[in-house]
PDB file of C-alpha atoms and ligand atoms in Angstrom:
ATOM      1  CA  MET A   1      76.282  78.095  82.180  1.00 50.00           C
ATOM      2  CA  SER A   2      80.068  79.824  82.385  1.00 52.00           C
ATOM      3  CA  PRO A   3      80.376  83.343  82.570  1.00 55.00           C
ATOM      4  CA  THR A   4      81.287  83.398  79.058  1.00 58.00           C
ATOM      5  CA  ASP A   5      77.922  82.056  77.755  1.00 65.00           C
ATOM      6  CA  LEU A   6      76.024  84.497  79.719  1.00 74.00           C
ATOM      7  CA  PRO A   7      73.943  87.315  78.289  1.00 81.00           C
ATOM      8  CA  SER A   8      75.541  90.741  78.522  1.00 88.00           C
ATOM      9  CA  LEU A   9      75.214  92.676  81.593  1.00 88.00           C
ATOM     10  CA  ARG A  10      73.150  95.394  79.925  1.00 88.00           C
ATOM     11  CA  ALA A  11      70.374  92.474  78.711  1.00 88.00           C
ATOM     12  CA  THR A  12      70.484  90.886  82.117  1.00 87.00           C
ATOM     13  CA  LEU A  13      69.393  94.359  83.568  1.00 88.00           C
ATOM     14  CA  ASP A  14      66.920  94.636  80.927  1.00 86.00           C
ATOM     15  CA  ALA A  15      65.759  91.327  81.486  1.00 85.00           C
ATOM     16  CA  HIS A  16      65.225  91.806  85.157  1.00 86.00           C
ATOM     17  CA  GLY A  17      63.993  95.083  84.789  1.00 85.00           C
ATOM     18  CA  LEU A  18      66.595  96.685  87.054  1.00 87.00           C
ATOM     19  CA  MET A  19      67.484 100.692  87.090  1.00 87.00           C
ATOM     20  CA  ALA A  20      70.329 102.036  89.074  1.00 87.00           C
ATOM     21  CA  LYS A  21      69.337 103.732  92.433  1.00 88.00           C
ATOM     22  CA  LYS A  22      71.179 106.497  93.671  1.00 87.00           C
ATOM     23  CA  SER A  23      70.577 105.867  96.928  1.00 87.00           C
ATOM     24  CA  PHE A  24      72.506 103.038  96.815  1.00 90.00           C
ATOM     25  CA  GLY A  25      75.584 104.596  95.189  1.00 87.00           C
ATOM     26  CA  GLN A  26      74.976 102.669  92.042  1.00 89.00           C
ATOM     27  CA  HIS A  27      77.440 103.231  88.974  1.00 93.00           C
ATOM     28  CA  PHE A  28      77.654  99.993  87.320  1.00 93.00           C
ATOM     29  CA  LEU A  29      80.625  98.938  85.133  1.00 93.00           C
ATOM     30  CA  LEU A  30      79.138  96.811  81.931  1.00 92.00           C
ATOM     31  CA  ASP A  31      82.250  96.517  80.203  1.00 93.00           C
ATOM     32  CA  LEU A  32      83.722  92.895  80.881  1.00 94.00           C
ATOM     33  CA  ASN A  33      87.325  94.290  79.336  1.00 95.00           C
ATOM     34  CA  VAL A  34      87.332  96.740  82.530  1.00 96.00           C
ATOM     35  CA  THR A  35      86.501  94.110  84.999  1.00 97.00           C
ATOM     36  CA  ARG A  36      88.832  91.783  83.850  1.00 97.00           C
ATOM     37  CA  LYS A  37      91.490  94.013  83.942  1.00 98.00           C
ATOM     38  CA  ILE A  38      90.666  95.193  87.394  1.00 98.00           C
ATOM     39  CA  VAL A  39      90.786  91.667  88.381  1.00 98.00           C
ATOM     40  CA  ARG A  40      93.971  90.902  86.373  1.00 98.00           C
ATOM     41  CA  LEU A  41      95.627  93.729  88.716  1.00 98.00           C
ATOM     42  CA  ALA A  42      94.158  92.415  92.120  1.00 98.00           C
ATOM     43  CA  GLY A  43      95.372  88.867  91.389  1.00 95.00           C
ATOM     44  CA  PRO A  44      96.554  86.226  91.128  1.00 97.00           C
ATOM     45  CA  PHE A  45      94.582  84.747  93.644  1.00 98.00           C
ATOM     46  CA  GLU A  46      96.189  81.264  93.587  1.00 97.00           C
ATOM     47  CA  GLY A  47      93.126  79.609  94.942  1.00 97.00           C
ATOM     48  CA  ARG A  48      92.196  82.220  97.787  1.00 98.00           C
ATOM     49  CA  ALA A  49      89.134  83.342  98.430  1.00 98.00           C
ATOM     50  CA  VAL A  50      87.840  87.046  97.290  1.00 98.00           C
ATOM     51  CA  ILE A  51      84.792  88.954  98.805  1.00 98.00           C
ATOM     52  CA  GLU A  52      82.988  91.482  96.556  1.00 98.00           C
ATOM     53  CA  VAL A  53      80.990  94.301  98.045  1.00 98.00           C
ATOM     54  CA  GLY A  54      78.566  95.596  96.173  1.00 97.00           C
ATOM     55  CA  PRO A  55      78.140  93.173  93.083  1.00 97.00           C
ATOM     56  CA  GLY A  56      75.067  95.009  91.647  1.00 95.00           C
ATOM     57  CA  PRO A  57      74.660  93.349  88.041  1.00 94.00           C
ATOM     58  CA  GLY A  58      77.548  91.233  88.659  1.00 96.00           C
ATOM     59  CA  GLY A  59      79.894  92.571  86.119  1.00 95.00           C
ATOM     60  CA  LEU A  60      83.266  92.104  88.129  1.00 97.00           C
ATOM     61  CA  THR A  61      81.472  88.824  89.870  1.00 97.00           C
ATOM     62  CA  ARG A  62      81.735  87.610  86.115  1.00 96.00           C
ATOM     63  CA  ALA A  63      85.517  88.312  85.862  1.00 97.00           C
ATOM     64  CA  LEU A  64      86.230  86.935  89.559  1.00 98.00           C
ATOM     65  CA  LEU A  65      84.413  83.760  88.228  1.00 97.00           C
ATOM     66  CA  GLU A  66      87.221  83.614  85.271  1.00 96.00           C
ATOM     67  CA  SER A  67      89.955  83.983  87.850  1.00 97.00           C
ATOM     68  CA  ASP A  68      91.705  81.627  90.018  1.00 97.00           C
ATOM     69  CA  ALA A  69      89.983  82.796  92.957  1.00 97.00           C
ATOM     70  CA  GLY A  70      88.824  79.812  95.225  1.00 96.00           C
ATOM     71  CA  ARG A  71      85.975  81.140  96.504  1.00 97.00           C
ATOM     72  CA  VAL A  72      83.775  84.403  95.164  1.00 98.00           C
ATOM     73  CA  VAL A  73      81.471  85.823  98.306  1.00 98.00           C
ATOM     74  CA  LEU A  74      79.151  88.493  97.226  1.00 98.00           C
ATOM     75  CA  VAL A  75      77.691  90.952  99.672  1.00 98.00           C
ATOM     76  CA  GLU A  76      75.291  92.955  98.199  1.00 98.00           C
ATOM     77  CA  LYS A  77      72.580  95.573 100.062  1.00 97.00           C
ATOM     78  CA  ASP A  78      70.031  95.929  97.458  1.00 96.00           C
ATOM     79  CA  ALA A  79      67.828  92.668  97.343  1.00 96.00           C
ATOM     80  CA  ARG A  80      66.697  93.477  93.629  1.00 95.00           C
ATOM     81  CA  PHE A  81      70.212  92.116  92.444  1.00 96.00           C
ATOM     82  CA  ILE A  82      70.003  88.572  94.537  1.00 96.00           C
ATOM     83  CA  PRO A  83      68.122  86.686  91.634  1.00 94.00           C
ATOM     84  CA  LEU A  84      70.173  88.129  89.112  1.00 94.00           C
ATOM     85  CA  LEU A  85      73.659  87.102  90.833  1.00 96.00           C
ATOM     86  CA  SER A  86      71.859  83.652  91.675  1.00 95.00           C
ATOM     87  CA  GLU A  87      71.800  82.881  87.740  1.00 93.00           C
ATOM     88  CA  LEU A  88      76.049  83.206  87.714  1.00 94.00           C
ATOM     89  CA  ASP A  89      76.024  80.405  90.515  1.00 93.00           C
ATOM     90  CA  ASP A  90      77.172  77.269  88.481  1.00 88.00           C
ATOM     91  CA  GLY A  91      76.148  75.032  91.596  1.00 87.00           C
ATOM     92  CA  ALA A  92      79.805  74.127  92.503  1.00 88.00           C
ATOM     93  CA  GLY A  93      79.722  75.669  95.717  1.00 89.00           C
ATOM     94  CA  ARG A  94      82.461  78.615  94.724  1.00 96.00           C
ATOM     95  CA  LEU A  95      79.864  81.117  94.932  1.00 97.00           C
ATOM     96  CA  ALA A  96      78.265  82.252  98.067  1.00 97.00           C
ATOM     97  CA  ILE A  97      75.935  85.499  97.783  1.00 98.00           C
ATOM     98  CA  ILE A  98      75.036  87.388 101.029  1.00 97.00           C
ATOM     99  CA  GLU A  99      72.442  89.847 100.821  1.00 98.00           C
ATOM    100  CA  GLY A 100      73.261  92.587 103.888  1.00 97.00           C
ATOM    101  CA  ASP A 101      75.160  95.698 104.457  1.00 97.00           C
ATOM    102  CA  ALA A 102      78.974  95.717 104.266  1.00 97.00           C
ATOM    103  CA  LEU A 103      79.206  98.224 106.871  1.00 97.00           C
ATOM    104  CA  LYS A 104      77.464  95.489 109.560  1.00 97.00           C
ATOM    105  CA  VAL A 105      78.714  92.170 107.936  1.00 97.00           C
ATOM    106  CA  ARG A 106      81.192  89.938 110.143  1.00 97.00           C
ATOM    107  CA  GLU A 107      84.042  89.101 107.230  1.00 97.00           C
ATOM    108  CA  ALA A 108      85.449  86.262 109.451  1.00 96.00           C
ATOM    109  CA  ASP A 109      81.985  84.370 109.700  1.00 96.00           C
ATOM    110  CA  LEU A 110      82.058  84.369 105.724  1.00 96.00           C
ATOM    111  CA  VAL A 111      85.671  82.837 104.697  1.00 96.00           C
ATOM    112  CA  GLU A 112      88.361  81.336 105.967  1.00 93.00           C
ATOM    113  CA  GLY A 113      92.127  82.045 105.765  1.00 94.00           C
ATOM    114  CA  PRO A 114      93.619  84.799 103.884  1.00 97.00           C
ATOM    115  CA  THR A 115      91.119  86.741 101.442  1.00 98.00           C
ATOM    116  CA  HIS A 116      91.314  89.160  98.745  1.00 98.00           C
ATOM    117  CA  LEU A 117      89.133  92.081  98.429  1.00 98.00           C
ATOM    118  CA  VAL A 118      87.917  93.349  95.253  1.00 98.00           C
ATOM    119  CA  SER A 119      85.383  96.225  94.742  1.00 98.00           C
ATOM    120  CA  ASN A 120      83.902  98.688  92.755  1.00 97.00           C
ATOM    121  CA  LEU A 121      82.371 100.480  96.070  1.00 95.00           C
ATOM    122  CA  PRO A 122      79.353 102.509  96.299  1.00 92.00           C
ATOM    123  CA  TYR A 123      80.628 106.150  96.986  1.00 87.00           C
ATOM    124  CA  ASN A 124      78.829 106.851 100.060  1.00 88.00           C
ATOM    125  CA  VAL A 125      80.515 104.115 102.254  1.00 94.00           C
ATOM    126  CA  GLY A 126      83.626 103.654 100.254  1.00 95.00           C
ATOM    127  CA  THR A 127      85.770 105.308 103.209  1.00 95.00           C
ATOM    128  CA  PRO A 128      84.136 103.922 106.333  1.00 96.00           C
ATOM    129  CA  LEU A 129      84.519 100.016 104.818  1.00 97.00           C
ATOM    130  CA  LEU A 130      88.026 100.984 103.989  1.00 97.00           C
ATOM    131  CA  ILE A 131      88.597 102.048 107.667  1.00 95.00           C
ATOM    132  CA  LYS A 132      86.671  98.778 108.648  1.00 96.00           C
ATOM    133  CA  TRP A 133      89.006  96.673 106.748  1.00 97.00           C
ATOM    134  CA  LEU A 134      92.098  98.380 107.636  1.00 96.00           C
ATOM    135  CA  THR A 135      91.750  98.966 111.425  1.00 93.00           C
ATOM    136  CA  GLY A 136      89.000  96.240 112.417  1.00 91.00           C
ATOM    137  CA  PRO A 137      89.405  92.788 113.813  1.00 91.00           C
ATOM    138  CA  TRP A 138      89.261  91.362 110.421  1.00 95.00           C
ATOM    139  CA  THR A 139      91.608  92.312 107.441  1.00 94.00           C
ATOM    140  CA  PRO A 140      92.151  91.105 104.128  1.00 97.00           C
ATOM    141  CA  CYS A 141      95.352  90.259 102.773  1.00 97.00           C
ATOM    142  CA  ALA A 142      95.055  92.655 100.046  1.00 98.00           C
ATOM    143  CA  LEU A 143      92.440  95.145  98.745  1.00 98.00           C
ATOM    144  CA  THR A 144      91.715  96.393  94.966  1.00 98.00           C
ATOM    145  CA  LEU A 145      89.231  98.949  95.155  1.00 98.00           C
ATOM    146  CA  MET A 146      87.514 101.486  92.860  1.00 97.00           C
ATOM    147  CA  PHE A 147      87.247 104.920  94.580  1.00 97.00           C
ATOM    148  CA  GLN A 148      85.848 108.326  93.402  1.00 96.00           C
ATOM    149  CA  LYS A 149      89.451 109.795  92.233  1.00 97.00           C
ATOM    150  CA  GLU A 150      89.533 112.308  95.001  1.00 97.00           C
ATOM    151  CA  VAL A 151      89.146 109.723  97.627  1.00 97.00           C
ATOM    152  CA  ALA A 152      91.875 107.369  96.001  1.00 98.00           C
ATOM    153  CA  GLU A 153      94.089 110.676  95.878  1.00 98.00           C
ATOM    154  CA  ARG A 154      93.546 111.275  99.448  1.00 98.00           C
ATOM    155  CA  ILE A 155      94.657 107.322 100.374  1.00 98.00           C
ATOM    156  CA  VAL A 156      98.090 107.698  98.562  1.00 98.00           C
ATOM    157  CA  ALA A 157      98.600 111.303  99.478  1.00 98.00           C
ATOM    158  CA  ALA A 158     102.212 112.246 100.612  1.00 97.00           C
ATOM    159  CA  PRO A 159     103.135 114.937 103.399  1.00 96.00           C
ATOM    160  CA  GLY A 160     102.981 118.508 101.738  1.00 93.00           C
ATOM    161  CA  ASP A 161     100.341 117.259  99.073  1.00 95.00           C
ATOM    162  CA  ASP A 162      96.961 119.270  99.286  1.00 93.00           C
ATOM    163  CA  ASP A 163      95.452 115.936  99.805  1.00 96.00           C
ATOM    164  CA  TYR A 164      97.340 114.673 102.624  1.00 97.00           C
ATOM    165  CA  GLY A 165      95.471 114.415 105.728  1.00 96.00           C
ATOM    166  CA  ARG A 166      93.586 111.575 108.228  1.00 96.00           C
ATOM    167  CA  LEU A 167      92.676 109.098 105.562  1.00 97.00           C
ATOM    168  CA  ALA A 168      96.445 109.107 104.095  1.00 98.00           C
ATOM    169  CA  VAL A 169      97.749 108.696 107.718  1.00 98.00           C
ATOM    170  CA  ILE A 170      95.518 105.831 108.605  1.00 97.00           C
ATOM    171  CA  ALA A 171      95.627 104.038 105.517  1.00 98.00           C
ATOM    172  CA  GLN A 172      99.589 104.267 105.067  1.00 98.00           C
ATOM    173  CA  ALA A 173     100.078 103.318 108.626  1.00 98.00           C
ATOM    174  CA  THR A 174      98.442 100.542 107.796  1.00 97.00           C
ATOM    175  CA  ALA A 175      99.143  99.467 104.576  1.00 98.00           C
ATOM    176  CA  GLU A 176     101.079 100.312 101.325  1.00 98.00           C
ATOM    177  CA  ALA A 177      98.643 102.037  98.862  1.00 98.00           C
ATOM    178  CA  ARG A 178      98.953 102.739  95.214  1.00 98.00           C
ATOM    179  CA  ILE A 179      96.652 103.873  92.657  1.00 98.00           C
ATOM    180  CA  VAL A 180      96.769 101.522  89.770  1.00 98.00           C
ATOM    181  CA  MET A 181      93.909 102.180  87.532  1.00 98.00           C
ATOM    182  CA  HIS A 182      92.089 105.463  86.285  1.00 98.00           C
ATOM    183  CA  LEU A 183      88.612 105.591  84.863  1.00 97.00           C
ATOM    184  CA  PRO A 184      86.373 108.130  83.385  1.00 97.00           C
ATOM    185  CA  ALA A 185      83.123 109.117  84.383  1.00 96.00           C
ATOM    186  CA  ALA A 186      81.721 107.754  81.090  1.00 95.00           C
ATOM    187  CA  ALA A 187      83.051 104.115  81.890  1.00 95.00           C
ATOM    188  CA  PHE A 188      80.071 103.700  84.228  1.00 94.00           C
ATOM    189  CA  THR A 189      76.286 103.102  83.593  1.00 91.00           C
ATOM    190  CA  PRO A 190      74.792 106.135  84.738  1.00 91.00           C
ATOM    191  CA  PRO A 191      77.794 107.925  84.595  1.00 93.00           C
ATOM    192  CA  PRO A 192      78.808 109.444  88.194  1.00 93.00           C
ATOM    193  CA  LYS A 193      79.841 113.197  88.036  1.00 93.00           C
ATOM    194  CA  VAL A 194      83.470 112.383  88.975  1.00 95.00           C
ATOM    195  CA  ALA A 195      86.037 110.293  87.602  1.00 97.00           C
ATOM    196  CA  SER A 196      87.296 107.279  89.449  1.00 97.00           C
ATOM    197  CA  ALA A 197      90.451 105.363  90.373  1.00 98.00           C
ATOM    198  CA  VAL A 198      91.581 101.980  91.487  1.00 98.00           C
ATOM    199  CA  VAL A 199      93.581 101.719  94.476  1.00 98.00           C
ATOM    200  CA  HIS A 200      95.442  98.282  95.528  1.00 98.00           C
ATOM    201  CA  LEU A 201      96.391  98.146  99.335  1.00 98.00           C
ATOM    202  CA  VAL A 202      98.525  95.694 100.976  1.00 98.00           C
ATOM    203  CA  PRO A 203      97.943  95.396 104.706  1.00 97.00           C
ATOM    204  CA  ARG A 204     101.456  95.848 106.366  1.00 96.00           C
ATOM    205  CA  ALA A 205     102.461  92.867 108.539  1.00 92.00           C
ATOM    206  CA  ASP A 206     103.565  95.020 111.328  1.00 90.00           C
ATOM    207  CA  ARG A 207      99.939  96.704 111.286  1.00 93.00           C
ATOM    208  CA  PRO A 208      99.747  99.043 114.662  1.00 95.00           C
ATOM    209  CA  PRO A 209      97.625  97.120 117.207  1.00 94.00           C
ATOM    210  CA  ALA A 210      94.386  98.513 117.690  1.00 93.00           C
ATOM    211  CA  ASP A 211      94.949 100.705 120.713  1.00 95.00           C
ATOM    212  CA  LEU A 212      97.457 102.600 119.031  1.00 97.00           C
ATOM    213  CA  LEU A 213      95.456 102.992 116.081  1.00 96.00           C
ATOM    214  CA  LYS A 214      92.743 104.467 118.028  1.00 95.00           C
ATOM    215  CA  ARG A 215      95.041 107.062 119.566  1.00 97.00           C
ATOM    216  CA  LEU A 216      96.385 107.581 116.106  1.00 97.00           C
ATOM    217  CA  GLU A 217      92.470 108.448 114.967  1.00 95.00           C
ATOM    218  CA  ARG A 218      92.693 110.669 117.810  1.00 96.00           C
ATOM    219  CA  VAL A 219      96.066 112.613 117.280  1.00 97.00           C
ATOM    220  CA  THR A 220      95.054 112.837 113.165  1.00 97.00           C
ATOM    221  CA  ALA A 221      91.532 114.063 113.915  1.00 96.00           C
ATOM    222  CA  ALA A 222      92.667 116.820 116.239  1.00 96.00           C
ATOM    223  CA  ALA A 223      95.689 117.618 114.018  1.00 97.00           C
ATOM    224  CA  PHE A 224      93.868 117.758 110.646  1.00 97.00           C
ATOM    225  CA  GLY A 225      90.787 119.328 112.505  1.00 95.00           C
ATOM    226  CA  GLN A 226      92.902 122.557 112.196  1.00 91.00           C
ATOM    227  CA  ARG A 227      95.498 121.534 109.624  1.00 86.00           C
ATOM    228  CA  ARG A 228      96.844 125.416 109.406  1.00 89.00           C
ATOM    229  CA  LYS A 229      97.789 125.855 112.977  1.00 94.00           C
ATOM    230  CA  MET A 230     101.210 124.702 114.477  1.00 97.00           C
ATOM    231  CA  LEU A 231     101.020 121.212 116.256  1.00 97.00           C
ATOM    232  CA  ARG A 232     101.651 122.874 119.386  1.00 96.00           C
ATOM    233  CA  SER A 233      97.944 124.498 119.285  1.00 96.00           C
ATOM    234  CA  SER A 234      96.421 121.831 117.543  1.00 97.00           C
ATOM    235  CA  LEU A 235      97.321 119.107 119.797  1.00 96.00           C
ATOM    236  CA  LYS A 236      96.831 121.276 123.080  1.00 96.00           C
ATOM    237  CA  ALA A 237      94.239 119.299 124.382  1.00 95.00           C
ATOM    238  CA  LEU A 238      96.434 116.340 123.902  1.00 96.00           C
ATOM    239  CA  GLY A 239      99.695 117.669 125.321  1.00 95.00           C
ATOM    240  CA  GLY A 240     100.397 120.341 122.786  1.00 95.00           C
ATOM    241  CA  ALA A 241     104.350 121.125 122.695  1.00 96.00           C
ATOM    242  CA  GLY A 242     105.498 118.891 125.186  1.00 96.00           C
ATOM    243  CA  LEU A 243     103.650 115.683 123.565  1.00 97.00           C
ATOM    244  CA  CYS A 244     105.330 116.864 120.285  1.00 97.00           C
ATOM    245  CA  GLU A 245     108.926 117.289 122.082  1.00 97.00           C
ATOM    246  CA  ARG A 246     108.720 113.505 123.591  1.00 97.00           C
ATOM    247  CA  ALA A 247     107.389 112.102 120.082  1.00 97.00           C
ATOM    248  CA  GLY A 248     110.357 114.145 118.234  1.00 97.00           C
ATOM    249  CA  VAL A 249     108.163 116.256 116.274  1.00 97.00           C
ATOM    250  CA  ASP A 250     108.696 119.845 115.938  1.00 97.00           C
ATOM    251  CA  PRO A 251     105.510 121.581 117.717  1.00 97.00           C
ATOM    252  CA  ASP A 252     105.894 124.289 115.194  1.00 97.00           C
ATOM    253  CA  ALA A 253     105.126 122.068 112.350  1.00 96.00           C
ATOM    254  CA  ARG A 254     101.591 121.862 110.892  1.00 96.00           C
ATOM    255  CA  ALA A 255      99.912 118.256 110.346  1.00 97.00           C
ATOM    256  CA  GLU A 256     100.129 118.706 106.705  1.00 95.00           C
ATOM    257  CA  THR A 257     104.200 118.227 106.755  1.00 96.00           C
ATOM    258  CA  VAL A 258     104.289 115.412 109.396  1.00 97.00           C
ATOM    259  CA  ASP A 259     105.217 111.714 108.011  1.00 97.00           C
ATOM    260  CA  VAL A 260     103.129 108.943 108.837  1.00 97.00           C
ATOM    261  CA  ALA A 261     106.163 107.881 111.115  1.00 97.00           C
ATOM    262  CA  GLY A 262     105.945 110.972 113.024  1.00 98.00           C
ATOM    263  CA  PHE A 263     102.311 110.794 113.631  1.00 98.00           C
ATOM    264  CA  LEU A 264     102.777 107.115 114.815  1.00 98.00           C
ATOM    265  CA  ARG A 265     105.265 108.531 117.330  1.00 97.00           C
ATOM    266  CA  LEU A 266     102.520 111.255 118.526  1.00 98.00           C
ATOM    267  CA  ALA A 267     100.077 108.450 119.027  1.00 98.00           C
ATOM    268  CA  GLN A 268     102.382 106.294 120.911  1.00 97.00           C
ATOM    269  CA  GLU A 269     103.009 109.463 123.417  1.00 96.00           C
ATOM    270  CA  VAL A 270      99.507 110.444 123.787  1.00 92.00           C
TER     271      VAL A 270
HETATM  272  N1  LIG B   1      80.174  96.137  91.321  1.00 84.93           N
HETATM  273  C1  LIG B   1      79.134  96.491  90.528  1.00 84.93           C
HETATM  274  C2  LIG B   1      79.794  97.293  89.324  1.00 84.93           C
HETATM  275  O1  LIG B   1      80.654  97.384  89.008  1.00 84.93           O
HETATM  276  O2  LIG B   1      78.858  97.351  88.244  1.00 84.93           O
HETATM  277  C3  LIG B   1      78.450  97.906  91.359  1.00 84.93           C
HETATM  278  C4  LIG B   1      78.945  98.445  91.824  1.00 84.93           C
HETATM  279  S1  LIG B   1      78.227  99.860  92.387  1.00 84.93           S
HETATM  280  C5  LIG B   1      79.062 101.319  92.472  1.00 84.93           C
HETATM  281  C6  LIG B   1      78.066  99.875  94.027  1.00 84.93           C
HETATM  282  C7  LIG B   1      76.962  98.463  94.565  1.00 84.93           C
HETATM  283  O3  LIG B   1      77.473  98.650  95.982  1.00 84.93           O
HETATM  284  C8  LIG B   1      75.493  98.493  94.232  1.00 84.93           C
HETATM  285  O4  LIG B   1      75.115  97.167  93.821  1.00 84.93           O
HETATM  286  C9  LIG B   1      74.936  98.837  95.503  1.00 84.93           C
HETATM  287  O5  LIG B   1      73.974  98.127  96.010  1.00 84.93           O
HETATM  288  C10 LIG B   1      75.914  98.010  96.480  1.00 84.93           C
HETATM  289  N2  LIG B   1      75.697  98.891  97.861  1.00 84.93           N
HETATM  290  C11 LIG B   1      75.440  99.774  98.376  1.00 84.93           C
HETATM  291  N3  LIG B   1      75.694 100.241  99.897  1.00 84.93           N
HETATM  292  C12 LIG B   1      75.979  98.811 100.039  1.00 84.93           C
HETATM  293  C13 LIG B   1      76.086  98.341 101.503  1.00 84.93           C
HETATM  294  N4  LIG B   1      76.373  99.341 102.395  1.00 84.93           N
HETATM  295  N5  LIG B   1      76.659  97.053 101.318  1.00 84.93           N
HETATM  296  C14 LIG B   1      76.773  96.159 100.249  1.00 84.93           C
HETATM  297  N6  LIG B   1      76.513  96.660  99.096  1.00 84.93           N
HETATM  298  C15 LIG B   1      76.007  98.243  98.856  1.00 84.93           C
END
C-alpha cells in the first residue's frame, strides 16, 4: 500500500487498540500536513538514509516514505507499535524497523554513508540523544528534531540570553543550529503541557575532537554550575584565573557572557 492509500493515523491507532503511554513520552502528530512540513524542512535527502527515532503511530514515517529518502530506518522502544509500523512496509526494502532503545543502539550498525536524523523526540530523552549524536563516535549529516520549546531555545541561545548554558555551548560548538518551526501543544495527541519547536542542526565539518569535547563538558559544567559567580571562582578547581588568562578570557566574566569560542579556548587550556 502506498502511504497515501493508508487509513488515517487515528483509525490505525483505533484498529490496533493503542493509547499513548506517558512513560514513553508519547505525544503523537496525527496531522499529515504537519509531518509533511517537517520532512520538507529536513530535506531534500537526495537518496540518503534517514533515521527516525520514536516513530510511534508513524505520521512522520509516512511523510518520510513519500520523500526522496533512499532508506528509512526506524528505532522504536515501544513494542506495541511494531506491527502497525510493519504495515507501512511495501516490501521494496526501503524501510527497516528496529525495536530498541535509541540511547543504546549503534547507528553505525544500522546505516552506511551520510544519514539524516528526523524525529519527534520523546521529551524525557531528547537532550541525551542530541548530545549522543553531536559528540559521539557516529554523527548524522543533519538533524531535524522536535523538542519542547524551552529545550529548543536552550539549544540556539546566544551569550547573554537567559537560556544560554551548557546545552547551547555543546550544541553550537559541534553544529549550526536554528529553530525552523513552532508548534502549539494542541498539535499533539494527547497534548503535552508545553509548546514544541523543531530545531534543524548541521554538524560542523571542524567538529572538536572527542578529547576536547570531554574537556569542554568539564569546563561548562563547572562554569554554569555556578553561573552567577566569576569564572576565576567557578573554575577554581580547573585552574581559576590562570586558566582564564591563558585562554584569553576575562577571569571576572560570568559564564553566561562567554561565547562558544571562549569556552573552546578554556577547554583547550584545561
Ligand atoms: N513520531 C511519533 C509522532 O510524531 O507521532 C511519536 C512521537 S512521541 C513524542 C515519542 C516516541 O518515541 C514514542 O513512539 C515512544 O514510544 C518513542 N520512544 C520513547 N523513548 C524511546 C527510546 N529511548 N528509544 C526509541 N524510541 C523511544
